[in-house]
Amino acid sequence: MDRRRNTQQDKGAPKWMVTFSDMMTLILVFFILLFSMSVVDANKFRAIADSFQDRAVFDFYPSLIPFENPAEDRDVKVDPYEEEGESSDLSTELDGEEMNEQLDLLLEEVEDYLETNDLQDEITVSRDDRGVVLVLQEQALFKTARADIIKDAEPFLGKVGTLLNGIPNMVKVEGHTDSRPINTAQYPSNWELSGARASSVIRFLISDKELEPGRFLAVGYGDTRPVVPNTTADNLQKNRRVVIVISDPAYDKSDLY
């Protein structure tokens, strides 16, 4: 009897379909993973954004976890001057009432000094909307046609420097001359002479008391702003002067220039 070999056929899908299905499943999982990573959680994003506002992350590197009271933390501001052991300008700035009191005290001290040293004929002091105004006649500071401060003027200017050292006010120094023309190698006109005199006063104050140069403004007006007509010898003398304006903070600084 002939025996025939029975060929057994596998049931189900071909084997290559199993491998293909596994590959497609892996690809599907991979794309699902990519999609899940691309979706931004709005709540988590908002929490991270708030944490950047709660703390200066790049300066102090704190945790990104929001604080319990972020509003309170935002109200606290670090003063860089306090970290360095210095006080900020805001902490030392005087209010309007205190500054008025300071200027009144300065005015009284200058008046007492002038009376004690019998200088009322050469120096006057007053207060107007600009602040405290000192008017120094030429003979109280300089020799004729010169801008070098004389020795007799140093004590009074030293007193002024001491008073300025206690307040932060801006100071304008004006140089004025009479109408007589001047033409020397050093001062070709009254403009140069008046400006040099104002600068000499400021230079003395800064060097004697180590005051901040940025507080001062030197102006030379020449003979353009006389207080009296240049018609007599006494009037000419009154017009040759230096004016020191210790500015009131409430005064418009633009008017100083």
CSV table of C-alpha atoms in Angstrom, one decimal:
chain,number,residue,atom,x,y,z
A,1,MET,CA,0.0,0.0,0.0
A,2,ASP,CA,1.4,3.4,-0.9
A,3,ARG,CA,1.7,5.6,2.0
A,4,ARG,CA,1.3,9.3,1.2
A,5,ARG,CA,3.0,11.9,3.4
A,6,ASN,CA,0.4,14.1,4.9
A,7,THR,CA,1.5,17.8,4.8
A,8,GLN,CA,0.4,19.6,7.8
A,9,GLN,CA,-0.6,23.2,7.2
A,10,ASP,CA,-0.3,25.8,10.0
A,11,LYS,CA,-3.6,27.3,11.1
A,12,GLY,CA,-4.0,31.1,11.5
A,13,ALA,CA,-2.2,34.1,10.0
A,14,PRO,CA,1.3,33.7,8.5
A,15,LYS,CA,4.3,34.2,10.8
A,16,TRP,CA,5.4,37.3,9.1
A,17,MET,CA,2.1,39.0,10.1
A,18,VAL,CA,3.1,38.6,13.8
A,19,THR,CA,6.3,40.4,13.3
A,20,PHE,CA,4.6,43.1,11.3
A,21,SER,CA,1.9,43.5,14.0
A,22,ASP,CA,4.6,43.9,16.7
A,23,MET,CA,6.4,46.5,14.7
A,24,MET,CA,3.2,48.5,14.0
A,25,THR,CA,2.3,48.3,17.8
A,26,LEU,CA,5.7,49.7,18.7
A,27,ILE,CA,5.4,52.5,16.2
A,28,LEU,CA,1.9,53.4,17.5
A,29,VAL,CA,3.3,53.5,21.1
A,30,PHE,CA,6.2,55.6,20.0
A,31,PHE,CA,3.9,58.2,18.3
A,32,ILE,CA,1.5,58.2,21.3
A,33,LEU,CA,4.5,58.9,23.5
A,34,LEU,CA,5.6,61.8,21.3
A,35,PHE,CA,2.1,63.2,21.2
A,36,SER,CA,1.8,63.1,25.0
A,37,MET,CA,5.1,64.9,25.4
A,38,SER,CA,4.0,67.6,23.0
A,39,VAL,CA,0.8,68.5,24.9
A,40,VAL,CA,1.3,71.3,27.5
A,41,ASP,CA,-0.5,71.0,30.7
A,42,ALA,CA,-1.9,74.5,31.2
A,43,ASN,CA,-2.1,74.2,35.0
A,44,LYS,CA,1.5,73.0,35.3
A,45,PHE,CA,2.7,75.8,32.9
A,46,ARG,CA,0.9,78.4,34.9
A,47,ALA,CA,2.4,77.2,38.1
A,48,ILE,CA,5.9,77.4,36.6
A,49,ALA,CA,5.3,80.8,35.2
A,50,ASP,CA,4.1,82.0,38.7
A,51,SER,CA,7.2,80.7,40.3
A,52,PHE,CA,9.3,82.9,38.0
A,53,GLN,CA,7.3,85.9,39.3
A,54,ASP,CA,7.5,84.9,43.0
A,55,ARG,CA,11.3,84.8,43.0
A,56,ALA,CA,14.1,86.1,40.8
A,57,VAL,CA,15.1,82.7,39.6
A,58,PHE,CA,18.1,83.6,37.7
A,59,ASP,CA,19.5,85.7,40.6
A,60,PHE,CA,18.9,83.3,43.5
A,61,TYR,CA,18.0,79.9,42.0
A,62,PRO,CA,15.2,79.0,44.3
A,63,SER,CA,12.8,76.1,43.9
A,64,LEU,CA,10.1,76.3,41.2
A,65,ILE,CA,7.5,75.2,43.8
A,66,PRO,CA,5.2,78.2,44.4
A,67,PHE,CA,5.3,79.7,47.8
A,68,GLU,CA,2.3,79.7,50.1
A,69,ASN,CA,2.0,83.5,50.1
A,70,PRO,CA,3.5,84.7,46.9
A,71,ALA,CA,1.9,88.1,47.1
A,72,GLU,CA,3.6,88.8,50.4
A,73,ASP,CA,6.9,87.8,48.9
A,74,ARG,CA,6.5,90.1,46.0
A,75,ASP,CA,6.0,93.0,48.4
A,76,VAL,CA,9.4,92.5,50.0
A,77,LYS,CA,12.1,94.3,48.0
A,78,VAL,CA,15.8,93.8,48.6
A,79,ASP,CA,17.7,97.0,48.8
A,80,PRO,CA,21.1,96.4,47.1
A,81,TYR,CA,22.7,99.2,49.3
A,82,GLU,CA,21.7,97.3,52.5
A,83,GLU,CA,23.5,94.2,51.3
A,84,GLU,CA,26.7,96.3,51.0
A,85,GLY,CA,26.2,98.0,54.3
A,86,GLU,CA,25.2,101.3,52.7
A,87,SER,CA,21.9,103.2,53.0
A,88,SER,CA,19.9,104.0,49.9
A,89,ASP,CA,19.1,107.6,48.8
A,90,LEU,CA,15.5,107.0,49.7
A,91,SER,CA,16.2,106.0,53.3
A,92,THR,CA,18.3,109.2,53.9
A,93,GLU,CA,16.2,111.6,51.9
A,94,LEU,CA,14.6,114.3,54.0
A,95,ASP,CA,10.9,115.2,53.5
A,96,GLY,CA,9.8,118.7,52.7
A,97,GLU,CA,9.2,119.9,56.2
A,98,GLU,CA,12.5,118.6,57.5
A,99,MET,CA,14.4,120.2,54.6
A,100,ASN,CA,12.7,123.6,55.3
A,101,GLU,CA,13.9,123.3,58.9
A,102,GLN,CA,17.4,122.4,57.7
A,103,LEU,CA,17.5,125.5,55.5
A,104,ASP,CA,16.2,127.7,58.3
A,105,LEU,CA,18.9,126.5,60.6
A,106,LEU,CA,21.5,127.1,58.0
A,107,LEU,CA,20.2,130.6,57.5
A,108,GLU,CA,20.4,131.3,61.2
A,109,GLU,CA,23.9,129.9,61.5
A,110,VAL,CA,25.2,132.0,58.7
A,111,GLU,CA,23.5,135.1,60.1
A,112,ASP,CA,25.1,134.5,63.5
A,113,TYR,CA,28.5,133.9,61.9
A,114,LEU,CA,28.3,137.2,59.9
A,115,GLU,CA,27.3,139.1,63.0
A,116,THR,CA,30.0,137.6,65.2
A,117,ASN,CA,32.7,138.3,62.6
A,118,ASP,CA,31.3,141.7,61.6
A,119,LEU,CA,31.0,140.7,57.9
A,120,GLN,CA,27.5,142.1,57.2
A,121,ASP,CA,28.9,144.8,55.0
A,122,GLU,CA,30.6,142.3,52.7
A,123,ILE,CA,28.3,139.3,52.8
A,124,THR,CA,24.6,139.1,53.0
A,125,VAL,CA,22.3,136.1,53.4
A,126,SER,CA,18.6,135.7,52.7
A,127,ARG,CA,16.1,133.1,51.7
A,128,ASP,CA,13.7,133.2,48.8
A,129,ASP,CA,11.9,130.7,46.6
A,130,ARG,CA,15.3,129.5,45.3
A,131,GLY,CA,16.6,128.6,48.7
A,132,VAL,CA,19.2,130.2,50.9
A,133,VAL,CA,21.1,132.9,49.0
A,134,LEU,CA,24.6,134.2,50.0
A,135,VAL,CA,25.9,137.3,48.3
A,136,LEU,CA,29.6,137.9,48.7
A,137,GLN,CA,31.1,141.2,47.5
A,138,GLU,CA,34.3,141.1,45.5
A,139,GLN,CA,36.5,142.3,48.4
A,140,ALA,CA,35.3,139.4,50.6
A,141,LEU,CA,36.8,136.9,48.2
A,142,PHE,CA,39.2,138.3,45.6
A,143,LYS,CA,41.6,141.1,44.7
A,144,THR,CA,40.6,143.3,41.8
A,145,ALA,CA,40.6,141.5,38.4
A,146,ARG,CA,41.7,138.3,40.0
A,147,ALA,CA,40.0,134.9,40.7
A,148,ASP,CA,42.3,133.5,43.4
A,149,ILE,CA,40.6,133.3,46.7
A,150,ILE,CA,42.3,135.5,49.4
A,151,LYS,CA,43.2,134.0,52.7
A,152,ASP,CA,40.7,136.1,54.6
A,153,ALA,CA,37.9,134.5,52.7
A,154,GLU,CA,38.8,130.9,53.7
A,155,PRO,CA,37.3,130.8,57.2
A,156,PHE,CA,33.9,131.9,55.9
A,157,LEU,CA,33.9,129.5,53.0
A,158,GLY,CA,35.0,126.8,55.3
A,159,LYS,CA,32.0,127.5,57.5
A,160,VAL,CA,29.8,127.3,54.4
A,161,GLY,CA,31.4,124.0,53.4
A,162,THR,CA,30.7,122.6,56.9
A,163,LEU,CA,27.1,123.5,56.6
A,164,LEU,CA,26.8,122.0,53.1
A,165,ASN,CA,28.3,118.8,54.4
A,166,GLY,CA,25.2,118.2,56.5
A,167,ILE,CA,22.6,118.6,53.7
A,168,PRO,CA,22.3,117.1,50.2
A,169,ASN,CA,21.1,120.2,48.4
A,170,MET,CA,22.2,121.3,45.0
A,171,VAL,CA,24.4,124.5,45.0
A,172,LYS,CA,24.7,127.0,42.3
A,173,VAL,CA,27.6,129.5,42.4
A,174,GLU,CA,27.2,132.6,40.2
A,175,GLY,CA,30.0,135.0,39.2
A,176,HIS,CA,29.1,138.6,38.4
A,177,THR,CA,31.2,141.7,37.4
A,178,ASP,CA,30.6,145.3,36.8
A,179,SER,CA,30.4,146.8,33.3
A,180,ARG,CA,34.0,148.0,33.0
A,181,PRO,CA,35.7,146.0,30.3
A,182,ILE,CA,38.7,143.8,31.1
A,183,ASN,CA,41.3,142.5,28.7
A,184,THR,CA,44.2,140.6,30.1
A,185,ALA,CA,46.1,137.5,29.0
A,186,GLN,CA,44.3,135.4,31.6
A,187,TYR,CA,40.8,137.0,31.4
A,188,PRO,CA,40.1,138.5,27.9
A,189,SER,CA,36.6,139.6,29.1
A,190,ASN,CA,34.3,139.7,32.0
A,191,TRP,CA,32.8,136.4,31.0
A,192,GLU,CA,36.1,134.6,31.7
A,193,LEU,CA,36.6,136.5,35.0
A,194,SER,CA,33.1,135.8,36.3
A,195,GLY,CA,33.2,132.1,35.4
A,196,ALA,CA,36.7,131.7,36.9
A,197,ARG,CA,35.6,133.3,40.2
A,198,ALA,CA,32.5,131.0,40.4
A,199,SER,CA,34.7,128.0,39.7
A,200,SER,CA,37.3,129.0,42.3
A,201,VAL,CA,34.7,129.1,45.0
A,202,ILE,CA,33.4,125.6,44.1
A,203,ARG,CA,36.9,124.2,43.8
A,204,PHE,CA,37.7,125.5,47.4
A,205,LEU,CA,34.5,124.0,48.8
A,206,ILE,CA,35.1,120.6,47.2
A,207,SER,CA,38.7,120.3,48.2
A,208,ASP,CA,38.3,121.7,51.7
A,209,LYS,CA,35.3,119.6,52.8
A,210,GLU,CA,35.5,116.8,50.2
A,211,LEU,CA,31.9,117.6,49.0
A,212,GLU,CA,30.4,115.8,46.0
A,213,PRO,CA,31.3,117.7,42.8
A,214,GLY,CA,28.0,116.7,41.2
A,215,ARG,CA,26.1,118.9,43.6
A,216,PHE,CA,27.6,122.1,42.2
A,217,LEU,CA,26.9,124.3,39.2
A,218,ALA,CA,29.3,127.2,38.2
A,219,VAL,CA,27.9,130.0,36.1
A,220,GLY,CA,29.6,133.2,34.9
A,221,TYR,CA,27.2,136.0,34.0
A,222,GLY,CA,29.8,138.7,33.4
A,223,ASP,CA,28.1,142.1,33.6
A,224,THR,CA,24.7,141.0,32.3
A,225,ARG,CA,22.9,140.9,35.6
A,226,PRO,CA,23.7,144.1,37.6
A,227,VAL,CA,21.7,144.6,40.8
A,228,VAL,CA,22.1,148.4,40.5
A,229,PRO,CA,23.1,150.7,37.6
A,230,ASN,CA,26.8,150.9,36.9
A,231,THR,CA,26.9,154.7,37.4
A,232,THR,CA,28.8,155.2,40.6
A,233,ALA,CA,31.8,153.7,42.3
A,234,ASP,CA,29.6,152.2,45.0
A,235,ASN,CA,27.3,150.7,42.5
A,236,LEU,CA,30.2,149.2,40.5
A,237,GLN,CA,31.4,147.6,43.8
A,238,LYS,CA,27.9,146.1,44.5
A,239,ASN,CA,27.7,144.5,41.1
A,240,ARG,CA,31.1,142.8,41.5
A,241,ARG,CA,29.9,139.8,43.5
A,242,VAL,CA,29.6,136.0,43.8
A,243,VAL,CA,26.2,134.5,44.7
A,244,ILE,CA,25.9,131.1,46.3
A,245,VAL,CA,22.4,129.6,46.0
A,246,ILE,CA,21.8,126.6,48.3
A,247,SER,CA,18.8,125.3,46.4
A,248,ASP,CA,15.5,124.5,48.0
A,249,PRO,CA,14.5,120.9,46.8
A,250,ALA,CA,11.0,122.2,46.1
A,251,TYR,CA,12.4,124.7,43.6
A,252,ASP,CA,12.3,123.8,39.9
A,253,LYS,CA,15.9,122.6,39.2
A,254,SER,CA,15.6,123.7,35.6
A,255,ASP,CA,15.5,127.3,36.7
A,256,LEU,CA,19.0,126.9,38.2
A,257,TYR,CA,20.5,126.6,34.7
